One Martini backbone bead per residue (centre of mass of N, CA, C, O) as a GRO file, in nm:
protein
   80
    1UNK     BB    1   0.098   0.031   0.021
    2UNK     BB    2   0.011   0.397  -0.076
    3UNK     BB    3   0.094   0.722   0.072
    4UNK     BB    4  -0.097   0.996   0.139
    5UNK     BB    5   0.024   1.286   0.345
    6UNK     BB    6  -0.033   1.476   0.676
    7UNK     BB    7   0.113   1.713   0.847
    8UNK     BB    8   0.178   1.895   1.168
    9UNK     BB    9   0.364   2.113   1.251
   10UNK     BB   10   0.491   2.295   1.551
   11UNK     BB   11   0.371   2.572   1.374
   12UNK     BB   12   0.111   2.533   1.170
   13UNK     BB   13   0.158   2.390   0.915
   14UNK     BB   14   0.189   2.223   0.647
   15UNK     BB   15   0.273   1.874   0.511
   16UNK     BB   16   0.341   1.664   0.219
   17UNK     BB   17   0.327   1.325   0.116
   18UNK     BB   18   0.494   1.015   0.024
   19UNK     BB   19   0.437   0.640   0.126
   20UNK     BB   20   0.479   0.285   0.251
   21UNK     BB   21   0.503   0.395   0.565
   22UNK     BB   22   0.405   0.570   0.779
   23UNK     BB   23   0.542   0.516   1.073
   24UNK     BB   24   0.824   0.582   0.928
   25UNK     BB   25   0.791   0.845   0.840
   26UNK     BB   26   0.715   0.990   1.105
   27UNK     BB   27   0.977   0.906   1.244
   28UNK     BB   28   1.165   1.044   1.021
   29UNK     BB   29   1.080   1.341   1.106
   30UNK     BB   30   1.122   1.336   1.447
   31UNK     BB   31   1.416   1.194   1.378
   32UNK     BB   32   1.595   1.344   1.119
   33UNK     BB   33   1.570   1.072   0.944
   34UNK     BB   34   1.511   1.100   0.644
   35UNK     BB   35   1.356   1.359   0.626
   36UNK     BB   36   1.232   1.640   0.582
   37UNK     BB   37   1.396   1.961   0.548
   38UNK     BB   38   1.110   2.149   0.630
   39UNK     BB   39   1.074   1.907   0.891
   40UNK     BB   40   1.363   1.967   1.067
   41UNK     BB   41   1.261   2.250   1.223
   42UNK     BB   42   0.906   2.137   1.297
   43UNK     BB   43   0.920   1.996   1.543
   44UNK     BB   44   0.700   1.830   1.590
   45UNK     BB   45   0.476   1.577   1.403
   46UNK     BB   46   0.135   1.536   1.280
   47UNK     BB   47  -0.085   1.324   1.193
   48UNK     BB   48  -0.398   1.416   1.018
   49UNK     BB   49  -0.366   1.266   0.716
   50UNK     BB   50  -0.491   1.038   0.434
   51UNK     BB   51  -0.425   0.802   0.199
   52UNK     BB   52  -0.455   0.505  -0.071
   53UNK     BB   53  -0.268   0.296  -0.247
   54UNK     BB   54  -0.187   0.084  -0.521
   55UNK     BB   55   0.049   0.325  -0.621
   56UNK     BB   56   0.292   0.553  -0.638
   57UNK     BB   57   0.168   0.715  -0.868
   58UNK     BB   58  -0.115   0.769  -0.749
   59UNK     BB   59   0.044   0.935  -0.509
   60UNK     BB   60   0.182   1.125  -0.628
   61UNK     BB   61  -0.014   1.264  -0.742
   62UNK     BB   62  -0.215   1.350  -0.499
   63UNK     BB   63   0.036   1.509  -0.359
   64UNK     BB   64   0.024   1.735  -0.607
   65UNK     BB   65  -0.273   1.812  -0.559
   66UNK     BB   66  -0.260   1.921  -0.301
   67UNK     BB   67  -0.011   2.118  -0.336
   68UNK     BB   68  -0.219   2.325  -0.481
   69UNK     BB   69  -0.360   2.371  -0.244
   70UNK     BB   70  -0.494   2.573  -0.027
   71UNK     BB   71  -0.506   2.565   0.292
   72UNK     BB   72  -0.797   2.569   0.319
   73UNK     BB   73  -0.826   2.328   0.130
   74UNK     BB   74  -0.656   2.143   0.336
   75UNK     BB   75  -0.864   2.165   0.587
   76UNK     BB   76  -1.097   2.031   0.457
   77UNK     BB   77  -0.952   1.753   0.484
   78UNK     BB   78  -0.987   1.747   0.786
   79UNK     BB   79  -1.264   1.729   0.846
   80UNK     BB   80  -1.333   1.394   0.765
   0.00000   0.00000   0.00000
């Protein structure tokens, strides 16, 4: 399985990427070891949604379409 998640920075922005095992994902944000770049200075984050995907290529694009959106509009996607 691949997933699309956002986290939540402990400054209030938000953060999206894919990854094939969520939790592994996570704590490589929280402990700095390849984690990304963006969330190296705003640790800890915290998983606040996600989507399944049977593909990576699936997960890239809609990581990809998240990315276009205003924070507005991935508030609403927490919402669900």
């Amino acid at each position: 399985m691949n997933y699309t998640y956002m986290v939540r920075c402990a400054d209030g922005t938000l953060y999206t990427g894919w990854t094939n095992c969520l939790s592994k994902r996570i704590k490589a944000h929280n402990e700095g070891k390849n984690g990304a770049k963006y969330t190296k200075t705003k640790r800890p984050v915290a998983l606040v949604y996600y989507e399944g995907f049977a593909t990576k290529q699936e997960a890239m694009s809609r990581e990809y379409e998240i990315k276009q959106l205003t924070r507005e509009k991935k508030l609403e996607l927490l919402k669900f």
